[in-house]
Amino acid sequence: MRTTAGGADGEAVIAAAYEARYERHPAAGRDTTALLAEAFAGALEEAGLTAADVDGLGVASFSLQPDHAIDLCWRLGITVRWLMEDPHGGASAVNLLQHAVRAVEAGDAETIVLLAGDHLDRAAFARLVRQYNRATAEQLVPLGYPGPNALFAMLTTRYGEAHGLDREDLGCVPVAQRAWAGRNPGAVYRAPLSFEEYLAAPPVATPLTRYDCVPVVAGADAIVVTRRERAAGPTVRVRAIAQLHNDDQQQDDRLRSGFATLAPDLWRTAGVGPEDVDAAYVYDDYPVMAVVQAADLGLVPGGDLRRWLRRTLVEEAWPLNTSGGQLSAGQAGAAAGLHGVVEAVQQLRGRAGERQVPACELAVVTGYGMVLYRHGACHGAAVLERLS
Amino acid sequence: MSTPLRIPICDRCALALWPPRTLCPRCGGGAWREGDGSRGRAEQTTDLTGDGAPRLATVRLDAGPVVIARAPGVAAGDRVTLSLDAGALQADPDPGSHDRG
Ligand SMILES: [Zn+2]
């Protein structure tokens, strides 16, 4: 193996994606490392490559500890010359992708597998929530804070009042995504969700109900980033990536998020506009965040949110979060960020089965998260394009 | 033992902050004095479910920062007084504020 940079000016592509099946209650032995290994093998097989081809590894996981990326290399039996670990949850995938693409273009690595996954049992999940960061442990836990639902409940109220959106408007996100989930055998919730059922659900943190909160699952996701000439079949090119972190010091009302600030650069670099994308994958930890991101990225024509929610998403089934999103497919810890990338790649490669979007050539995918005190501090977005 | 909220204020540029941080996000300064953070207005509230689950509020302090506090009996729009009680920030409605809605 060459250990210095070489073969620069390569074109980097995403050659394949894979999701290790999400489950609410995984069988014994399907632990975090086993899930990551399953995703690793699955993505390489999809790419027509083997573990021996891999010379770079990036991973995001809340439950890998005390292991790190190097321990995972050892357990997977791979030798690498590019190694990264990203602790930034829902923002980790776009961040890792940005670095991986540059590494392959520069010749620092030839074939990188990006992995994300978690199996958090009830106790581990509760620990993660309470010790998410110092701001949470020191400021929020003493309030009797059981997790981010309360913060996003208040953001939902604020955003709804500012834009004249009622519960049924915001419910369009989970209802529309559940319809997509019905065509995704990998989603944990697939039965149709009616507005009646949505509105009748008991509150979790007013005004949020169970259907506004993601089901915690065990699972893992993977993509393979490699030089174009190494990839077989349809591949995916990253046209642009933009990120913005800690842009508001947790003091803004977030009626416009960091995505509104990064969007002009993102689209300019990509050389396309939001009106050109065939599908979008926004980080749906809560319905309101899906709406905020879609609006801030310019995906809502004329800014008419109600029309977009009721007509575009529900009636016309416009391709937003076509896996069912985290709200229906599940949130597998730190895999939440990569989940959307994987679904975008499956759609762009024409591998999405019953839910395949016809002629899907261009998609936008976001990463969001790391609730610091009041809301997520990390924003990232990528524009992905199918290469034939 | 609850005490009225005191908040860090940047010595150099007078920016008021809560929670406390290391460096000032506006001027980069790292020296702080203390100021009054005990008055504000509740902007949103949420009721968590479950036995003894708290009501929380987003509160805009008169001094500037927007904070999250335990808020029993507080409604959105209420003027509130903020205090620290065993590390927990609490907002209580000012007398006469609540019936204004
Ligand atoms: Zn300052």
Short mmCIF file of C-alpha atoms and ligand atoms in Angstrom, two decimals:
data_model
loop_
_atom_site.label_atom_id
_atom_site.label_comp_id
_atom_site.label_asym_id
_atom_site.label_seq_id
_atom_site.Cartn_x
_atom_site.Cartn_y
_atom_site.Cartn_z
CA MET A 1 0.00 0.00 0.00
CA ARG A 2 1.21 3.46 -0.94
CA THR A 3 1.26 5.64 2.19
CA THR A 4 1.93 9.05 0.67
CA ALA A 5 -0.39 11.18 -1.39
CA GLY A 6 -0.37 10.20 -5.04
CA GLY A 7 -2.54 10.21 -8.10
CA ALA A 8 -3.98 13.60 -7.30
CA ASP A 9 -6.66 15.23 -9.45
CA GLY A 10 -8.77 12.10 -9.30
CA GLU A 11 -12.51 12.40 -9.56
CA ALA A 12 -14.23 11.20 -6.40
CA VAL A 13 -17.61 9.52 -6.56
CA ILE A 14 -19.96 7.75 -4.20
CA ALA A 15 -19.93 4.26 -5.65
CA ALA A 16 -22.53 2.61 -3.44
CA ALA A 17 -24.63 2.83 -0.29
CA TYR A 18 -26.06 0.29 2.12
CA GLU A 19 -28.21 0.24 5.20
CA ALA A 20 -27.92 -2.54 7.79
CA ARG A 21 -31.55 -3.24 8.65
CA TYR A 22 -33.07 -0.92 11.24
CA GLU A 23 -34.83 -2.66 14.13
CA ARG A 24 -36.67 -1.50 17.22
CA HIS A 25 -35.60 -4.60 19.17
CA PRO A 26 -32.52 -6.22 17.64
CA ALA A 27 -31.55 -9.79 18.40
CA ALA A 28 -28.70 -10.42 20.84
CA GLY A 29 -25.32 -10.12 19.13
CA ARG A 30 -26.46 -7.43 16.73
CA ASP A 31 -24.44 -4.87 18.67
CA THR A 32 -22.92 -1.64 17.39
CA THR A 33 -19.78 -3.21 15.95
CA ALA A 34 -21.75 -6.03 14.32
CA LEU A 35 -24.12 -3.50 12.73
CA LEU A 36 -21.22 -1.38 11.44
CA ALA A 37 -19.54 -4.52 10.05
CA GLU A 38 -22.78 -5.49 8.31
CA ALA A 39 -23.04 -2.05 6.68
CA PHE A 40 -19.33 -2.14 5.73
CA ALA A 41 -19.66 -5.48 3.95
CA GLY A 42 -22.97 -4.56 2.33
CA ALA A 43 -21.73 -1.29 0.85
CA LEU A 44 -18.56 -2.87 -0.54
CA GLU A 45 -20.54 -5.67 -2.17
CA GLU A 46 -22.86 -3.08 -3.76
CA ALA A 47 -19.77 -1.26 -5.07
CA GLY A 48 -18.21 -4.42 -6.45
CA LEU A 49 -15.19 -3.91 -4.22
CA THR A 50 -13.68 -5.89 -1.36
CA ALA A 51 -12.25 -5.02 2.06
CA ALA A 52 -8.77 -5.31 0.53
CA ASP A 53 -9.57 -2.30 -1.70
CA VAL A 54 -10.33 -0.08 1.30
CA ASP A 55 -7.61 2.33 2.38
CA GLY A 56 -9.71 4.85 4.30
CA LEU A 57 -12.30 4.62 7.07
CA GLY A 58 -14.53 7.24 8.67
CA VAL A 59 -17.03 6.44 11.39
CA ALA A 60 -19.72 8.13 13.49
CA SER A 61 -21.24 6.30 16.46
CA PHE A 62 -22.33 7.23 19.97
CA SER A 63 -22.02 3.67 21.25
CA LEU A 64 -18.69 2.52 19.84
CA GLN A 65 -16.93 3.64 23.02
CA PRO A 66 -14.47 2.82 24.45
CA ASP A 67 -13.46 1.85 20.90
CA HIS A 68 -12.58 4.40 18.24
CA ALA A 69 -12.11 4.29 14.48
CA ILE A 70 -8.78 2.49 14.78
CA ASP A 71 -10.27 -0.25 16.93
CA LEU A 72 -12.94 -0.69 14.30
CA CYS A 73 -10.21 -1.11 11.64
CA TRP A 74 -8.73 -3.86 13.78
CA ARG A 75 -12.05 -5.59 14.25
CA LEU A 76 -12.79 -5.32 10.50
CA GLY A 77 -9.26 -6.44 9.64
CA ILE A 78 -8.44 -3.51 7.38
CA THR A 79 -5.26 -1.45 6.98
CA VAL A 80 -5.86 2.19 6.09
CA ARG A 81 -3.96 5.41 5.40
CA TRP A 82 -6.90 7.78 6.03
CA LEU A 83 -8.81 7.57 9.30
CA MET A 84 -11.50 9.79 10.82
CA GLU A 85 -14.07 9.74 13.54
CA ASP A 86 -16.81 12.32 13.88
CA PRO A 87 -18.78 12.75 17.11
CA HIS A 88 -21.25 15.25 15.65
CA GLY A 89 -24.31 13.00 15.41
CA GLY A 90 -26.72 14.15 12.74
CA ALA A 91 -24.13 16.47 11.21
CA SER A 92 -21.37 13.85 11.01
CA ALA A 93 -22.22 12.33 7.64
CA VAL A 94 -22.02 15.52 5.57
CA ASN A 95 -18.85 16.50 7.45
CA LEU A 96 -17.21 13.10 6.84
CA LEU A 97 -18.32 13.18 3.20
CA GLN A 98 -16.70 16.58 2.68
CA HIS A 99 -13.38 15.28 4.01
CA ALA A 100 -13.60 11.95 2.18
CA VAL A 101 -14.25 13.54 -1.20
CA ARG A 102 -11.27 15.87 -0.77
CA ALA A 103 -9.06 12.99 0.38
CA VAL A 104 -9.86 10.89 -2.67
CA GLU A 105 -9.44 13.88 -5.01
CA ALA A 106 -6.07 14.68 -3.44
CA GLY A 107 -4.90 11.09 -3.55
CA ASP A 108 -4.62 10.69 0.20
CA ALA A 109 -6.82 7.64 -0.12
CA GLU A 110 -8.37 5.75 -3.00
CA THR A 111 -11.35 3.99 -1.47
CA ILE A 112 -12.96 5.23 1.72
CA VAL A 113 -15.86 3.63 3.55
CA LEU A 114 -17.92 5.99 5.69
CA LEU A 115 -19.85 4.23 8.44
CA ALA A 116 -22.39 5.35 11.00
CA GLY A 117 -24.48 3.28 13.35
CA ASP A 118 -25.65 2.67 16.85
CA HIS A 119 -27.32 0.17 19.06
CA LEU A 120 -28.34 2.10 22.16
CA ASP A 121 -30.35 0.16 24.72
CA ARG A 122 -32.70 2.06 27.03
CA ALA A 123 -30.04 2.78 29.66
CA ALA A 124 -27.39 3.80 27.12
CA PHE A 125 -29.86 6.10 25.38
CA ALA A 126 -30.84 7.78 28.66
CA ARG A 127 -27.16 8.26 29.51
CA LEU A 128 -26.45 9.76 26.08
CA VAL A 129 -29.34 12.22 26.45
CA ARG A 130 -28.26 13.35 29.93
CA GLN A 131 -24.57 13.66 29.09
CA TYR A 132 -24.91 14.92 25.53
CA ASN A 133 -22.64 17.86 26.33
CA ARG A 134 -21.82 20.11 29.27
CA ALA A 135 -24.54 22.63 28.45
CA THR A 136 -27.11 19.83 28.67
CA ALA A 137 -25.69 18.26 31.82
CA GLU A 138 -25.19 21.56 33.63
CA GLN A 139 -28.13 23.66 32.41
CA LEU A 140 -30.91 21.40 31.18
CA VAL A 141 -30.77 18.20 33.23
CA PRO A 142 -31.34 20.10 36.52
CA LEU A 143 -34.65 21.36 35.07
CA GLY A 144 -35.96 17.80 34.85
CA TYR A 145 -35.20 17.83 31.13
CA PRO A 146 -35.71 14.40 29.58
CA GLY A 147 -34.30 15.21 26.14
CA PRO A 148 -34.62 17.50 23.15
CA ASN A 149 -38.41 17.07 22.71
CA ALA A 150 -39.05 20.06 25.00
CA LEU A 151 -36.76 22.37 23.03
CA PHE A 152 -38.20 21.43 19.65
CA ALA A 153 -41.72 21.65 21.07
CA MET A 154 -41.11 25.32 21.79
CA LEU A 155 -39.46 25.85 18.40
CA THR A 156 -42.52 24.21 16.80
CA THR A 157 -44.83 26.65 18.61
CA ARG A 158 -42.65 29.62 17.66
CA TYR A 159 -42.37 28.61 14.00
CA GLY A 160 -46.05 27.69 13.72
CA GLU A 161 -47.15 31.05 15.13
CA ALA A 162 -44.75 32.99 12.91
CA HIS A 163 -45.97 31.27 9.74
CA GLY A 164 -49.61 30.61 10.61
CA LEU A 165 -49.15 26.82 10.55
CA ASP A 166 -51.43 24.63 12.65
CA ARG A 167 -50.87 21.08 13.89
CA GLU A 168 -52.38 19.58 10.76
CA ASP A 169 -50.03 21.63 8.53
CA LEU A 170 -46.96 20.39 10.37
CA GLY A 171 -48.46 16.89 10.51
CA CYS A 172 -48.18 16.79 6.72
CA VAL A 173 -44.51 15.87 7.17
CA PRO A 174 -44.98 12.66 9.19
CA VAL A 175 -48.13 11.72 7.23
CA ALA A 176 -46.45 12.17 3.83
CA GLN A 177 -43.27 10.43 4.94
CA ARG A 178 -45.26 7.49 6.32
CA ALA A 179 -46.74 7.01 2.85
CA TRP A 180 -43.18 6.72 1.47
CA ALA A 181 -42.24 4.35 4.31
CA GLY A 182 -45.03 2.03 3.15
CA ARG A 183 -42.90 1.36 0.09
CA ASN A 184 -39.66 0.91 2.03
CA PRO A 185 -39.28 -2.59 3.49
CA GLY A 186 -36.47 -1.19 5.67
CA ALA A 187 -38.69 1.28 7.55
CA VAL A 188 -39.75 0.25 11.06
CA TYR A 189 -43.19 1.92 10.72
CA ARG A 190 -44.93 1.26 7.40
CA ALA A 191 -48.67 1.29 8.12
CA PRO A 192 -50.40 4.36 6.67
CA LEU A 193 -50.81 7.25 9.14
CA SER A 194 -54.06 9.23 8.84
CA PHE A 195 -54.46 12.84 9.92
CA GLU A 196 -57.13 11.66 12.40
CA GLU A 197 -54.63 9.28 14.01
CA TYR A 198 -51.91 11.92 13.98
CA LEU A 199 -54.09 14.57 15.63
CA ALA A 200 -55.48 12.16 18.24
CA ALA A 201 -52.06 10.98 19.49
CA PRO A 202 -51.27 11.81 23.13
CA PRO A 203 -48.80 14.65 23.75
CA VAL A 204 -45.15 14.05 24.59
CA ALA A 205 -44.14 17.68 25.03
CA THR A 206 -46.95 20.02 24.00
CA PRO A 207 -47.63 20.52 21.12
CA LEU A 208 -45.52 17.50 20.03
CA THR A 209 -46.98 13.99 20.08
CA ARG A 210 -45.46 10.57 19.54
CA TYR A 211 -45.67 10.93 15.74
CA ASP A 212 -43.54 14.10 15.88
CA CYS A 213 -40.69 12.24 17.59
CA VAL A 214 -38.35 9.73 15.98
CA PRO A 215 -38.46 6.07 17.00
CA VAL A 216 -35.10 4.97 18.38
CA VAL A 217 -33.78 1.96 16.47
CA ALA A 218 -30.61 -0.07 16.15
CA GLY A 219 -29.01 0.03 12.72
CA ALA A 220 -26.12 1.24 10.61
CA ASP A 221 -25.46 2.93 7.27
CA ALA A 222 -22.49 3.02 4.92
CA ILE A 223 -21.32 4.64 1.71
CA VAL A 224 -18.23 4.00 -0.41
CA VAL A 225 -16.29 6.99 -1.74
CA THR A 226 -13.74 6.07 -4.39
CA ARG A 227 -12.09 7.22 -7.61
CA ARG A 228 -14.52 7.21 -10.50
CA GLU A 229 -12.56 4.62 -12.47
CA ARG A 230 -12.80 2.15 -9.58
CA ALA A 231 -16.59 2.32 -9.45
CA ALA A 232 -18.93 0.04 -11.39
CA GLY A 233 -22.46 0.89 -12.50
CA PRO A 234 -24.16 4.21 -11.88
CA THR A 235 -22.28 6.42 -9.47
CA VAL A 236 -22.97 9.66 -7.66
CA ARG A 237 -20.93 12.83 -7.78
CA VAL A 238 -20.88 15.48 -5.06
CA ARG A 239 -21.53 18.78 -6.84
CA ALA A 240 -21.22 20.92 -3.73
CA ILE A 241 -21.00 20.75 0.04
CA ALA A 242 -21.54 23.67 2.41
CA GLN A 243 -21.45 23.71 6.19
CA LEU A 244 -22.09 26.27 8.91
CA HIS A 245 -21.70 25.63 12.61
CA ASN A 246 -22.45 27.69 15.73
CA ASP A 247 -23.67 30.56 13.58
CA ASP A 248 -26.14 31.96 16.13
CA GLN A 249 -24.55 31.27 19.52
CA GLN A 250 -27.88 29.58 20.52
CA GLN A 251 -29.53 32.99 20.81
CA ASP A 252 -31.50 33.28 17.56
CA ASP A 253 -35.19 32.38 17.31
CA ARG A 254 -34.28 30.05 14.38
CA LEU A 255 -37.20 31.11 12.25
CA ARG A 256 -34.39 31.12 9.71
CA SER A 257 -31.64 28.61 10.42
CA GLY A 258 -28.00 28.32 9.37
CA PHE A 259 -29.28 26.66 6.19
CA ALA A 260 -30.64 30.00 4.98
CA THR A 261 -27.13 31.41 5.29
CA LEU A 262 -25.31 28.56 3.56
CA ALA A 263 -27.89 27.99 0.80
CA PRO A 264 -26.68 30.70 -1.65
CA ASP A 265 -23.10 29.34 -1.56
CA LEU A 266 -24.34 25.77 -1.84
CA TRP A 267 -26.42 26.38 -4.96
CA ARG A 268 -23.85 28.69 -6.57
CA THR A 269 -21.09 26.10 -6.14
CA ALA A 270 -23.38 23.33 -7.38
CA GLY A 271 -24.32 25.33 -10.46
CA VAL A 272 -27.95 24.33 -10.04
CA GLY A 273 -30.87 25.67 -8.03
CA PRO A 274 -33.34 24.21 -5.57
CA GLU A 275 -35.93 24.09 -8.37
CA ASP A 276 -33.70 21.59 -10.21
CA VAL A 277 -33.59 18.82 -7.61
CA ASP A 278 -35.60 15.65 -8.12
CA ALA A 279 -35.61 14.66 -4.44
CA ALA A 280 -34.59 16.13 -1.09
CA TYR A 281 -33.37 14.58 2.13
CA VAL A 282 -33.67 16.94 5.06
CA TYR A 283 -32.81 16.01 8.63
CA ASP A 284 -36.21 15.23 10.13
CA ASP A 285 -35.55 14.86 13.83
CA TYR A 286 -38.84 16.78 14.20
CA PRO A 287 -41.38 17.82 11.53
CA VAL A 288 -40.69 21.49 12.13
CA MET A 289 -37.01 20.98 11.31
CA ALA A 290 -37.89 19.36 7.99
CA VAL A 291 -39.97 22.45 7.18
CA VAL A 292 -37.31 24.92 8.37
CA GLN A 293 -34.65 23.23 6.23
CA ALA A 294 -36.81 22.91 3.13
CA ALA A 295 -37.80 26.58 3.40
CA ASP A 296 -34.26 27.79 4.10
CA LEU A 297 -32.80 25.79 1.20
CA GLY A 298 -35.35 27.34 -1.17
CA LEU A 299 -37.31 24.15 -1.80
CA VAL A 300 -40.68 25.78 -1.05
CA PRO A 301 -41.90 27.72 -4.11
CA GLY A 302 -42.75 31.30 -3.20
CA GLY A 303 -42.27 30.43 0.46
CA ASP A 304 -45.89 29.23 0.58
CA LEU A 305 -45.43 26.69 3.35
CA ARG A 306 -49.06 25.59 3.72
CA ARG A 307 -49.43 24.93 0.03
CA TRP A 308 -46.12 23.06 -0.08
CA LEU A 309 -47.03 20.93 2.94
CA ARG A 310 -50.62 20.10 1.97
CA ARG A 311 -50.43 19.98 -1.80
CA THR A 312 -46.82 19.29 -2.73
CA LEU A 313 -45.92 16.82 0.02
CA VAL A 314 -49.23 15.11 0.78
CA GLU A 315 -51.32 15.32 -2.40
CA GLU A 316 -48.55 15.22 -4.99
CA ALA A 317 -46.16 13.06 -2.90
CA TRP A 318 -43.16 15.14 -3.89
CA PRO A 319 -40.00 13.11 -3.05
CA LEU A 320 -38.98 14.40 0.39
CA ASN A 321 -37.29 11.83 2.64
CA THR A 322 -38.39 8.91 0.47
CA SER A 323 -37.23 6.26 2.95
CA GLY A 324 -39.94 7.50 5.30
CA GLY A 325 -37.24 9.54 6.98
CA GLN A 326 -36.19 9.13 10.55
CA LEU A 327 -39.81 9.71 11.61
CA SER A 328 -40.89 6.42 10.02
CA ALA A 329 -37.70 4.50 9.17
CA GLY A 330 -36.20 5.17 12.60
CA GLN A 331 -33.26 7.02 14.12
CA ALA A 332 -30.26 4.79 14.62
CA GLY A 333 -28.26 7.18 16.79
CA ALA A 334 -25.40 8.76 14.88
CA ALA A 335 -26.52 7.00 11.69
CA ALA A 336 -29.31 9.56 11.42
CA GLY A 337 -27.15 11.85 9.32
CA LEU A 338 -25.96 9.12 6.96
CA HIS A 339 -29.45 7.64 6.56
CA GLY A 340 -30.51 10.47 4.25
CA VAL A 341 -27.29 10.26 2.22
CA VAL A 342 -27.79 6.51 1.78
CA GLU A 343 -31.38 6.95 0.59
CA ALA A 344 -30.33 9.73 -1.80
CA VAL A 345 -27.60 7.52 -3.25
CA GLN A 346 -30.01 4.58 -3.63
CA GLN A 347 -32.45 6.82 -5.49
CA LEU A 348 -29.76 8.37 -7.71
CA ARG A 349 -28.36 4.92 -8.54
CA GLY A 350 -31.84 3.63 -9.36
CA ARG A 351 -31.74 1.09 -6.51
CA ALA A 352 -34.76 2.25 -4.51
CA GLY A 353 -37.16 -0.54 -5.48
CA GLU A 354 -40.88 0.21 -5.16
CA ARG A 355 -40.23 3.76 -4.01
CA GLN A 356 -37.88 4.63 -6.88
CA VAL A 357 -38.34 8.23 -8.03
CA PRO A 358 -38.45 8.20 -11.86
CA ALA A 359 -35.48 9.90 -13.55
CA CYS A 360 -33.88 10.85 -10.25
CA GLU A 361 -30.72 12.69 -11.26
CA LEU A 362 -30.18 15.44 -8.71
CA ALA A 363 -30.77 15.48 -4.94
CA VAL A 364 -29.97 17.63 -1.96
CA VAL A 365 -29.22 16.12 1.44
CA THR A 366 -28.68 17.79 4.78
CA GLY A 367 -27.07 17.09 8.11
CA TYR A 368 -28.25 18.91 11.20
CA GLY A 369 -27.98 18.59 14.90
CA MET A 370 -25.89 18.64 18.02
CA VAL A 371 -28.43 20.37 20.22
CA LEU A 372 -26.25 22.61 22.29
CA TYR A 373 -28.57 24.56 24.59
CA ARG A 374 -31.71 25.51 22.65
CA HIS A 375 -31.34 23.97 19.19
CA GLY A 376 -28.95 22.28 16.78
CA ALA A 377 -25.62 24.05 16.32
CA CYS A 378 -24.47 22.20 13.19
CA HIS A 379 -25.73 22.59 9.61
CA GLY A 380 -24.40 20.84 6.50
CA ALA A 381 -25.79 20.23 3.04
CA ALA A 382 -24.63 18.44 -0.09
CA VAL A 383 -25.91 18.47 -3.66
CA LEU A 384 -25.56 15.03 -5.22
CA GLU A 385 -25.78 14.15 -8.90
CA ARG A 386 -26.16 10.88 -10.74
CA LEU A 387 -23.39 10.09 -13.24
CA SER A 388 -24.28 7.65 -15.97
CA MET B 1 -32.19 28.06 48.57
CA SER B 2 -33.08 30.08 45.52
CA THR B 3 -31.26 33.25 44.51
CA PRO B 4 -32.09 35.85 41.83
CA LEU B 5 -30.28 35.03 38.58
CA ARG B 6 -26.96 36.83 38.13
CA ILE B 7 -25.41 36.54 34.65
CA PRO B 8 -21.92 37.11 33.22
CA ILE B 9 -21.38 40.38 31.36
CA CYS B 10 -18.33 40.86 29.16
CA ASP B 11 -15.91 43.33 30.75
CA ARG B 12 -14.80 44.62 27.37
CA CYS B 13 -17.98 44.92 25.26
CA ALA B 14 -20.78 44.55 27.86
CA LEU B 15 -22.48 41.61 26.10
CA ALA B 16 -24.66 39.69 28.57
CA LEU B 17 -24.69 35.89 28.34
CA TRP B 18 -26.45 32.85 29.72
CA PRO B 19 -25.25 30.11 30.12
CA PRO B 20 -21.73 31.26 31.06
CA ARG B 21 -19.03 30.60 28.45
CA THR B 22 -15.28 30.83 28.09
CA LEU B 23 -14.76 33.64 25.58
CA CYS B 24 -17.11 36.40 24.50
CA PRO B 25 -18.68 35.56 21.11
CA ARG B 26 -18.77 39.26 20.17
CA CYS B 27 -15.32 40.59 21.12
CA GLY B 28 -13.30 37.54 22.18
CA GLY B 29 -12.80 38.88 25.69
CA GLY B 30 -12.43 36.45 28.57
CA ALA B 31 -13.06 38.64 31.61
CA TRP B 32 -16.53 38.90 33.08
CA ARG B 33 -18.42 40.86 35.66
CA GLU B 34 -21.83 39.94 37.04
CA GLY B 35 -25.09 41.62 36.24
CA ASP B 36 -28.79 41.23 36.91
CA GLY B 37 -30.53 38.51 34.91
CA SER B 38 -33.61 38.16 37.07
CA ARG B 39 -36.27 39.78 34.88
CA GLY B 40 -37.72 38.62 31.58
CA ARG B 41 -40.69 37.56 29.51
CA ALA B 42 -41.78 34.01 28.69
CA GLU B 43 -42.00 33.50 24.92
CA GLN B 44 -43.08 29.85 24.65
CA THR B 45 -43.89 27.09 27.09
CA THR B 46 -44.15 23.32 26.82
CA ASP B 47 -45.71 20.76 29.13
CA LEU B 48 -43.85 17.50 29.38
CA THR B 49 -45.95 14.47 30.15
CA GLY B 50 -45.53 12.01 33.00
CA ASP B 51 -45.81 12.22 36.77
CA GLY B 52 -44.26 15.40 38.12
CA ALA B 53 -42.98 16.35 34.65
CA PRO B 54 -42.15 20.05 34.50
CA ARG B 55 -43.44 22.89 32.40
CA LEU B 56 -40.48 24.52 30.68
CA ALA B 57 -40.33 27.95 29.08
CA THR B 58 -38.18 29.87 26.66
CA VAL B 59 -37.55 33.21 28.37
CA ARG B 60 -36.06 36.37 26.88
CA LEU B 61 -34.23 38.18 29.67
CA ASP B 62 -34.49 41.95 29.82
CA ALA B 63 -30.67 41.84 29.85
CA GLY B 64 -30.66 40.15 26.41
CA PRO B 65 -30.02 36.40 26.59
CA VAL B 66 -32.69 33.82 25.69
CA VAL B 67 -32.78 31.01 28.24
CA ILE B 68 -34.59 27.78 29.07
CA ALA B 69 -36.16 27.59 32.53
CA ARG B 70 -38.48 25.51 34.64
CA ALA B 71 -41.71 27.51 34.62
CA PRO B 72 -44.51 26.27 36.90
CA GLY B 73 -47.65 28.33 36.43
CA VAL B 74 -46.10 30.45 33.66
CA ALA B 75 -47.96 31.18 30.42
CA ALA B 76 -46.47 32.48 27.18
CA GLY B 77 -46.37 36.27 27.33
CA ASP B 78 -46.01 36.42 31.12
CA ARG B 79 -43.49 38.73 32.72
CA VAL B 80 -41.34 36.50 34.95
CA THR B 81 -38.70 36.62 37.66
CA LEU B 82 -35.76 34.24 37.29
CA SER B 83 -33.91 32.53 40.07
CA LEU B 84 -31.40 29.72 40.45
CA ASP B 85 -32.52 26.90 42.70
CA ALA B 86 -29.94 24.13 43.27
CA GLY B 87 -28.54 24.67 39.77
CA ALA B 88 -31.97 24.79 38.13
CA LEU B 89 -33.10 28.00 36.48
CA GLN B 90 -36.68 28.79 37.49
CA ALA B 91 -39.12 31.33 36.07
CA ASP B 92 -42.02 32.47 38.25
CA PRO B 93 -44.82 34.71 37.01
CA ASP B 94 -44.72 38.28 38.30
CA PRO B 95 -47.81 39.07 40.36
CA GLY B 96 -50.56 40.35 38.10
CA SER B 97 -48.83 39.18 34.93
CA HIS B 98 -50.60 35.86 34.53
CA ASP B 99 -54.18 37.07 34.05
CA ARG B 100 -53.01 39.18 31.12
CA GLY B 101 -52.48 35.84 29.35
ZN ZN C 1 -17.28 41.02 24.63
#
